[in-house]
mmCIF file of C-alpha atoms and ligand atoms in Angstrom:
data_model
loop_
_atom_site.group_PDB
_atom_site.id
_atom_site.type_symbol
_atom_site.label_atom_id
_atom_site.label_comp_id
_atom_site.label_asym_id
_atom_site.label_seq_id
_atom_site.Cartn_x
_atom_site.Cartn_y
_atom_site.Cartn_z
ATOM 1 C CA UNK A 1 -11.435 3.880 15.338
ATOM 2 C CA UNK A 2 -9.346 4.437 18.464
ATOM 3 C CA UNK A 3 -5.891 2.904 18.126
ATOM 4 C CA UNK A 4 -2.749 2.536 20.159
ATOM 5 C CA UNK A 5 0.697 3.235 18.701
ATOM 6 C CA UNK A 6 3.773 1.182 19.604
ATOM 7 C CA UNK A 7 6.964 2.830 18.385
ATOM 8 C CA UNK A 8 10.240 0.908 18.035
ATOM 9 C CA UNK A 9 13.722 2.046 17.027
ATOM 10 C CA UNK A 10 14.347 -1.101 15.040
ATOM 11 C CA UNK A 11 12.352 -4.205 14.178
ATOM 12 C CA UNK A 12 12.814 -7.107 11.815
ATOM 13 C CA UNK A 13 9.405 -6.268 10.329
ATOM 14 C CA UNK A 14 6.505 -4.180 11.593
ATOM 15 C CA UNK A 15 4.167 -6.739 9.960
ATOM 16 C CA UNK A 16 5.652 -9.528 12.083
ATOM 17 C CA UNK A 17 5.461 -7.465 15.269
ATOM 18 C CA UNK A 18 1.790 -6.694 14.532
ATOM 19 C CA UNK A 19 1.212 -10.415 14.050
ATOM 20 C CA UNK A 20 2.634 -11.024 17.531
ATOM 21 C CA UNK A 21 0.072 -8.594 18.947
ATOM 22 C CA UNK A 22 -2.691 -10.478 17.115
ATOM 23 C CA UNK A 23 -1.553 -13.700 18.794
ATOM 24 C CA UNK A 24 -2.361 -12.000 22.100
ATOM 25 C CA UNK A 25 -5.851 -11.250 20.823
ATOM 26 C CA UNK A 26 -5.162 -7.525 20.451
ATOM 27 C CA UNK A 27 -6.316 -5.305 17.590
ATOM 28 C CA UNK A 28 -6.469 -1.634 16.599
ATOM 29 C CA UNK A 29 -2.746 -1.534 17.212
ATOM 30 C CA UNK A 30 -0.283 0.467 15.138
ATOM 31 C CA UNK A 31 3.334 -0.666 15.019
ATOM 32 C CA UNK A 32 5.927 1.856 13.834
ATOM 33 C CA UNK A 33 9.661 1.283 13.440
ATOM 34 C CA UNK A 34 12.418 3.737 12.508
ATOM 35 C CA UNK A 35 14.192 0.978 10.586
ATOM 36 C CA UNK A 36 13.370 -2.574 9.575
ATOM 37 C CA UNK A 37 16.031 -5.220 9.152
ATOM 38 C CA UNK A 38 13.755 -7.617 7.238
ATOM 39 C CA UNK A 39 11.122 -5.392 5.637
ATOM 40 C CA UNK A 40 9.207 -7.185 2.914
ATOM 41 C CA UNK A 41 6.869 -6.492 0.035
ATOM 42 C CA UNK A 42 4.596 -8.839 -1.822
ATOM 43 C CA UNK A 43 5.789 -12.402 -2.376
ATOM 44 C CA UNK A 44 8.458 -11.914 0.298
ATOM 45 C CA UNK A 45 10.297 -9.387 -1.866
ATOM 46 C CA UNK A 46 12.699 -7.228 0.045
ATOM 47 C CA UNK A 47 11.525 -3.771 1.146
ATOM 48 C CA UNK A 48 14.554 -1.553 1.767
ATOM 49 C CA UNK A 49 13.892 0.014 5.143
ATOM 50 C CA UNK A 50 16.815 2.182 6.148
ATOM 51 C CA UNK A 51 16.398 5.135 8.449
ATOM 52 C CA UNK A 52 14.486 8.106 7.050
ATOM 53 C CA UNK A 53 11.472 6.088 5.922
ATOM 54 C CA UNK A 54 8.118 5.496 7.552
ATOM 55 C CA UNK A 55 7.395 1.859 8.338
ATOM 56 C CA UNK A 56 4.053 1.189 9.923
ATOM 57 C CA UNK A 57 1.631 -1.694 10.249
ATOM 58 C CA UNK A 58 -1.978 -1.452 11.374
ATOM 59 C CA UNK A 59 -3.439 -4.504 13.081
ATOM 60 C CA UNK A 60 -7.192 -4.724 12.588
ATOM 61 C CA UNK A 61 -9.972 -7.119 13.380
ATOM 62 C CA UNK A 62 -12.406 -6.306 10.589
ATOM 63 C CA UNK A 63 -15.951 -7.624 10.533
ATOM 64 C CA UNK A 64 -15.522 -8.597 6.921
ATOM 65 C CA UNK A 65 -12.395 -10.380 5.779
ATOM 66 C CA UNK A 66 -13.569 -11.322 2.311
ATOM 67 C CA UNK A 67 -12.429 -8.108 0.672
ATOM 68 C CA UNK A 68 -9.080 -7.298 2.211
ATOM 69 C CA UNK A 69 -7.841 -5.808 -1.038
ATOM 70 C CA UNK A 70 -9.991 -2.768 -0.259
ATOM 71 C CA UNK A 71 -7.799 -2.157 2.786
ATOM 72 C CA UNK A 72 -4.819 -1.845 0.439
ATOM 73 C CA UNK A 73 -6.851 0.626 -1.603
ATOM 74 C CA UNK A 74 -7.831 2.554 1.554
ATOM 75 C CA UNK A 75 -4.209 2.772 2.712
ATOM 76 C CA UNK A 76 -3.053 3.970 -0.725
ATOM 77 C CA UNK A 77 -5.657 6.733 -0.672
ATOM 78 C CA UNK A 78 -4.581 7.716 2.856
ATOM 79 C CA UNK A 79 -0.957 7.928 1.698
ATOM 80 C CA UNK A 80 -1.725 10.019 -1.409
ATOM 81 C CA UNK A 81 -3.916 12.436 0.571
ATOM 82 C CA UNK A 82 -1.336 12.790 3.342
ATOM 83 C CA UNK A 83 1.497 13.464 0.890
ATOM 84 C CA UNK A 84 -0.656 16.141 -0.720
ATOM 85 C CA UNK A 85 -1.490 17.734 2.618
ATOM 86 C CA UNK A 86 1.977 17.614 4.154
ATOM 87 C CA UNK A 87 4.349 17.861 1.178
ATOM 88 C CA UNK A 88 1.993 19.567 -1.287
ATOM 89 C CA UNK A 89 2.862 16.917 -3.832
ATOM 90 C CA UNK A 90 0.422 15.163 -6.174
ATOM 91 C CA UNK A 91 1.191 11.465 -6.419
ATOM 92 C CA UNK A 92 -0.610 8.573 -8.084
ATOM 93 C CA UNK A 93 -1.628 5.060 -7.219
ATOM 94 C CA UNK A 94 -0.430 2.219 -9.401
ATOM 95 C CA UNK A 95 -2.613 -0.868 -9.157
ATOM 96 C CA UNK A 96 -2.542 -2.793 -6.948
ATOM 97 C CA UNK A 97 -0.337 -1.434 -4.164
ATOM 98 C CA UNK A 98 2.113 1.312 -5.063
ATOM 99 C CA UNK A 99 2.146 5.066 -4.720
ATOM 100 C CA UNK A 100 4.487 6.740 -7.148
ATOM 101 C CA UNK A 101 5.603 10.137 -8.394
ATOM 102 C CA UNK A 102 6.430 10.354 -12.092
ATOM 103 C CA UNK A 103 6.978 6.607 -12.198
ATOM 104 C CA UNK A 104 9.283 6.513 -9.178
ATOM 105 C CA UNK A 105 8.046 4.424 -6.290
ATOM 106 C CA UNK A 106 7.479 6.315 -3.050
ATOM 107 C CA UNK A 107 5.403 3.832 -1.135
ATOM 108 C CA UNK A 108 4.400 0.184 -1.094
ATOM 109 C CA UNK A 109 1.413 -1.248 0.744
ATOM 110 C CA UNK A 110 1.181 -4.818 1.955
ATOM 111 C CA UNK A 111 -2.062 -6.241 3.358
ATOM 112 C CA UNK A 112 -1.888 -9.641 5.008
ATOM 113 C CA UNK A 113 -4.759 -11.652 6.455
ATOM 114 C CA UNK A 114 -4.522 -13.940 9.461
ATOM 115 C CA UNK A 115 -7.360 -16.420 9.473
ATOM 116 C CA UNK A 116 -8.012 -18.656 12.439
ATOM 117 C CA UNK A 117 -9.821 -18.428 15.729
ATOM 118 C CA UNK A 118 -9.998 -14.689 15.290
ATOM 119 C CA UNK A 119 -9.613 -13.102 11.867
ATOM 120 C CA UNK A 120 -7.184 -10.259 11.537
ATOM 121 C CA UNK A 121 -5.812 -8.018 8.832
ATOM 122 C CA UNK A 122 -2.462 -6.291 8.942
ATOM 123 C CA UNK A 123 -2.015 -3.318 6.646
ATOM 124 C CA UNK A 124 1.621 -2.338 6.154
ATOM 125 C CA UNK A 125 2.872 0.944 4.751
ATOM 126 C CA UNK A 126 6.458 1.599 3.722
ATOM 127 C CA UNK A 127 6.907 5.221 2.662
ATOM 128 C CA UNK A 128 10.160 6.858 1.591
ATOM 129 C CA UNK A 129 10.327 10.184 3.406
ATOM 130 C CA UNK A 130 13.750 11.597 4.297
ATOM 131 C CA UNK A 131 16.149 9.246 2.527
ATOM 132 C CA UNK A 132 18.842 11.009 0.487
ATOM 133 C CA UNK A 133 19.723 7.960 -1.553
ATOM 134 C CA UNK A 134 18.874 4.315 -2.093
ATOM 135 C CA UNK A 135 20.843 1.095 -2.579
ATOM 136 C CA UNK A 136 21.860 0.403 -6.149
ATOM 137 C CA UNK A 137 19.165 -2.286 -6.628
ATOM 138 C CA UNK A 138 16.403 0.319 -6.429
ATOM 139 C CA UNK A 139 18.065 3.644 -7.068
ATOM 140 C CA UNK A 140 16.505 3.949 -10.521
ATOM 141 C CA UNK A 141 12.973 3.047 -9.445
ATOM 142 C CA UNK A 142 12.636 4.618 -5.977
ATOM 143 C CA UNK A 143 12.136 8.195 -4.794
ATOM 144 C CA UNK A 144 11.665 9.853 -1.410
ATOM 145 C CA UNK A 145 9.763 12.994 -0.482
ATOM 146 C CA UNK A 146 13.119 14.560 0.425
ATOM 147 C CA UNK A 147 14.671 13.798 -2.966
ATOM 148 C CA UNK A 148 11.632 15.267 -4.731
ATOM 149 C CA UNK A 149 10.959 18.285 -2.507
ATOM 150 C CA UNK A 150 14.519 18.946 -1.251
ATOM 151 C CA UNK A 151 13.421 19.235 2.350
ATOM 152 C CA UNK A 152 12.922 17.032 5.402
ATOM 153 C CA UNK A 153 9.495 16.074 6.664
ATOM 154 C CA UNK A 154 8.309 15.135 10.138
ATOM 155 C CA UNK A 155 7.707 11.393 9.911
ATOM 156 C CA UNK A 156 5.375 11.311 12.925
ATOM 157 C CA UNK A 157 3.117 13.965 11.385
ATOM 158 C CA UNK A 158 2.898 11.959 8.186
ATOM 159 C CA UNK A 159 2.086 8.807 10.153
ATOM 160 C CA UNK A 160 -0.642 10.615 12.087
ATOM 161 C CA UNK A 161 -2.185 11.956 8.900
ATOM 162 C CA UNK A 162 -2.121 8.552 7.192
ATOM 163 C CA UNK A 163 -3.776 6.948 10.215
ATOM 164 C CA UNK A 164 -6.507 9.606 10.388
ATOM 165 C CA UNK A 165 -7.319 9.293 6.705
ATOM 166 C CA UNK A 166 -7.185 5.520 6.886
ATOM 167 C CA UNK A 167 -9.591 5.369 9.841
ATOM 168 C CA UNK A 168 -12.220 7.327 7.928
ATOM 169 C CA UNK A 169 -11.990 4.879 5.043
ATOM 170 C CA UNK A 170 -11.902 1.888 7.368
ATOM 171 C CA UNK A 171 -15.344 2.927 8.645
ATOM 172 C CA UNK A 172 -16.653 2.567 5.092
ATOM 173 C CA UNK A 173 -14.923 -0.786 4.836
ATOM 174 C CA UNK A 174 -16.552 -2.087 8.002
ATOM 175 C CA UNK A 175 -19.947 -0.992 6.713
ATOM 176 C CA UNK A 176 -19.298 -2.876 3.453
ATOM 177 C CA UNK A 177 -19.391 0.426 1.567
ATOM 178 C CA UNK A 178 -16.638 -0.689 -0.769
ATOM 179 C CA UNK A 179 -17.953 1.341 -3.667
ATOM 180 C CA UNK A 180 -17.158 4.561 -1.783
ATOM 181 C CA UNK A 181 -13.517 3.462 -1.337
ATOM 182 C CA UNK A 182 -13.312 2.371 -4.969
ATOM 183 C CA UNK A 183 -14.686 5.699 -6.209
ATOM 184 C CA UNK A 184 -12.080 7.714 -4.286
ATOM 185 C CA UNK A 185 -9.325 5.260 -5.262
ATOM 186 C CA UNK A 186 -10.142 5.675 -8.945
ATOM 187 C CA UNK A 187 -9.612 9.431 -8.644
ATOM 188 C CA UNK A 188 -5.991 8.835 -7.643
ATOM 189 C CA UNK A 189 -5.166 5.714 -9.639
ATOM 190 C CA UNK A 190 -3.389 6.266 -12.940
ATOM 191 C CA UNK A 191 -3.453 2.639 -14.128
ATOM 192 C CA UNK A 192 -6.947 2.763 -15.612
ATOM 193 C CA UNK A 193 -7.034 3.717 -19.312
ATOM 194 C CA UNK A 194 -3.300 3.089 -19.665
ATOM 195 C CA UNK A 195 -1.711 0.602 -21.988
ATOM 196 C CA UNK A 196 0.068 -1.793 -19.694
ATOM 197 C CA UNK A 197 2.086 -4.968 -19.771
ATOM 198 C CA UNK A 198 1.026 -7.551 -17.233
ATOM 199 C CA UNK A 199 3.894 -9.852 -16.353
ATOM 200 C CA UNK A 200 3.336 -13.251 -14.773
ATOM 201 C CA UNK A 201 5.996 -15.821 -14.035
ATOM 202 C CA UNK A 202 5.381 -17.475 -17.377
ATOM 203 C CA UNK A 203 4.121 -14.848 -19.807
ATOM 204 C CA UNK A 204 3.660 -11.196 -20.731
ATOM 205 C CA UNK A 205 0.327 -9.766 -21.743
ATOM 206 C CA UNK A 206 -0.233 -6.384 -23.370
ATOM 207 C CA UNK A 207 -3.497 -4.547 -23.164
ATOM 208 C CA UNK A 208 -5.383 -1.517 -22.030
ATOM 209 C CA UNK A 209 -6.439 -1.351 -18.389
ATOM 210 C CA UNK A 210 -10.151 -0.668 -18.681
ATOM 211 C CA UNK A 211 -11.398 -1.037 -15.126
ATOM 212 C CA UNK A 212 -11.501 -2.761 -11.772
ATOM 213 C CA UNK A 213 -14.025 -5.463 -10.880
ATOM 214 C CA UNK A 214 -15.710 -5.717 -7.513
ATOM 215 C CA UNK A 215 -12.924 -7.917 -6.149
ATOM 216 C CA UNK A 216 -10.325 -5.265 -7.033
ATOM 217 C CA UNK A 217 -8.983 -7.265 -9.969
ATOM 218 C CA UNK A 218 -7.712 -5.294 -12.928
ATOM 219 C CA UNK A 219 -9.568 -5.724 -16.213
ATOM 220 C CA UNK A 220 -7.359 -5.706 -19.270
ATOM 221 C CA UNK A 221 -8.622 -5.377 -22.843
ATOM 222 C CA UNK A 222 -6.389 -7.115 -25.342
ATOM 223 C CA UNK A 223 -5.846 -6.231 -29.010
ATOM 224 C CA UNK A 224 -8.487 -8.775 -29.961
ATOM 225 C CA UNK A 225 -10.971 -7.004 -27.659
ATOM 226 C CA UNK A 226 -11.006 -9.782 -25.108
ATOM 227 C CA UNK A 227 -11.388 -8.689 -21.482
ATOM 228 C CA UNK A 228 -8.945 -10.497 -19.228
ATOM 229 C CA UNK A 229 -9.059 -10.424 -15.462
ATOM 230 C CA UNK A 230 -5.704 -9.742 -13.837
ATOM 231 C CA UNK A 231 -5.544 -11.039 -10.285
ATOM 232 C CA UNK A 232 -3.184 -9.302 -7.915
ATOM 233 C CA UNK A 233 -1.608 -12.492 -6.612
ATOM 234 C CA UNK A 234 0.410 -13.397 -9.651
ATOM 235 C CA UNK A 235 1.216 -10.329 -11.587
ATOM 236 C CA UNK A 236 3.339 -7.219 -12.022
ATOM 237 C CA UNK A 237 2.204 -4.303 -14.107
ATOM 238 C CA UNK A 238 4.465 -2.109 -16.230
ATOM 239 C CA UNK A 239 3.406 1.122 -17.924
HETATM 240 P P1 ATP B 1 6.455 -3.587 -8.672
HETATM 241 O O1 ATP B 1 6.422 -2.281 -7.929
HETATM 242 O O2 ATP B 1 7.775 -3.897 -9.246
HETATM 243 O O3 ATP B 1 5.330 -3.750 -9.620
HETATM 244 P P2 ATP B 1 5.360 -4.892 -6.400
HETATM 245 O O4 ATP B 1 4.307 -3.874 -6.341
HETATM 246 O O5 ATP B 1 4.923 -6.300 -6.364
HETATM 247 O O6 ATP B 1 6.318 -4.736 -7.637
HETATM 248 P P3 ATP B 1 6.225 -4.805 -3.728
HETATM 249 O O7 ATP B 1 6.166 -6.230 -3.437
HETATM 250 O O8 ATP B 1 5.150 -3.925 -3.220
HETATM 251 O O9 ATP B 1 6.421 -4.599 -5.256
HETATM 252 O O10 ATP B 1 7.614 -4.213 -3.219
HETATM 253 C C1 ATP B 1 8.830 -4.877 -3.401
HETATM 254 C C2 ATP B 1 9.625 -4.253 -4.521
HETATM 255 O O11 ATP B 1 9.703 -2.841 -4.373
HETATM 256 C C3 ATP B 1 11.076 -4.712 -4.501
HETATM 257 O O12 ATP B 1 11.229 -5.846 -5.292
HETATM 258 C C4 ATP B 1 11.856 -3.504 -5.059
HETATM 259 O O13 ATP B 1 11.865 -3.525 -6.457
HETATM 260 C C5 ATP B 1 11.015 -2.333 -4.651
HETATM 261 N N1 ATP B 1 11.485 -1.683 -3.398
HETATM 262 C C6 ATP B 1 12.022 -2.242 -2.288
HETATM 263 N N2 ATP B 1 12.261 -1.339 -1.343
HETATM 264 C C7 ATP B 1 11.856 -0.156 -1.829
HETATM 265 C C8 ATP B 1 11.830 1.160 -1.319
HETATM 266 N N3 ATP B 1 12.250 1.470 -0.088
HETATM 267 N N4 ATP B 1 11.336 2.127 -2.125
HETATM 268 C C9 ATP B 1 10.891 1.859 -3.359
HETATM 269 N N5 ATP B 1 10.882 0.633 -3.897
HETATM 270 C C10 ATP B 1 11.357 -0.370 -3.152
#
């Protein structure tokens, strides 16, 4: 997939800038910002986006918009592979959208769909690269490549690698070959076979993560051997 990169020093949100491009009918656009002043995660949660991180959003016009969750999976794989290649570090994917190292969050992925005259998907990646420290709200849960490896990394090289890896997977996505993406994703995901607590707004559920269904939902087996489907939209997972 040929794409065009737009690089900004500072943006409110790369997702929102990508959305502006979609309103002009454009696609295969990559928006990168050195800092974001209103970076967000799922459910409008704040994504701390100070300088030293990689903040990029990929604006796509996929043929199939029914299975956007696979784009989150594809981006997570691209991030894990790029970190391995560039920082020689083995990281893991936590369902549905995090990449972490020893439980510390390095990267969050946010896929948003825009449905209307034209259908678009925007895949956002926030990756902690060269930060030395984090604000107190996240200092116990976040890590950066610099903090782990004690060296700086070239953010543009990481971006390029993520985009290359992502494009390969996006070809599978556009051919509806979701099972190929899922198979690779499972190699890097450490949620499956773990005992987890799924937290919704109203309750907590303990169980063993036993698999992923074809819509990328997590399947949880409870103590009473019931299989419960955990849908991404309303849940947080704790190991
Ligand atoms: P969780 O990781 O807690 O299960 P989530 O996957 O839903 O939640 P996201 O919506 O992807 O989380 O990201 C937002 C959350 O990530 C914030 O609430 C905060 O806890 C954490 N966070 C925010 N900024 C960063 C950052 N730069 N690095 C690591 N974690 C961050």
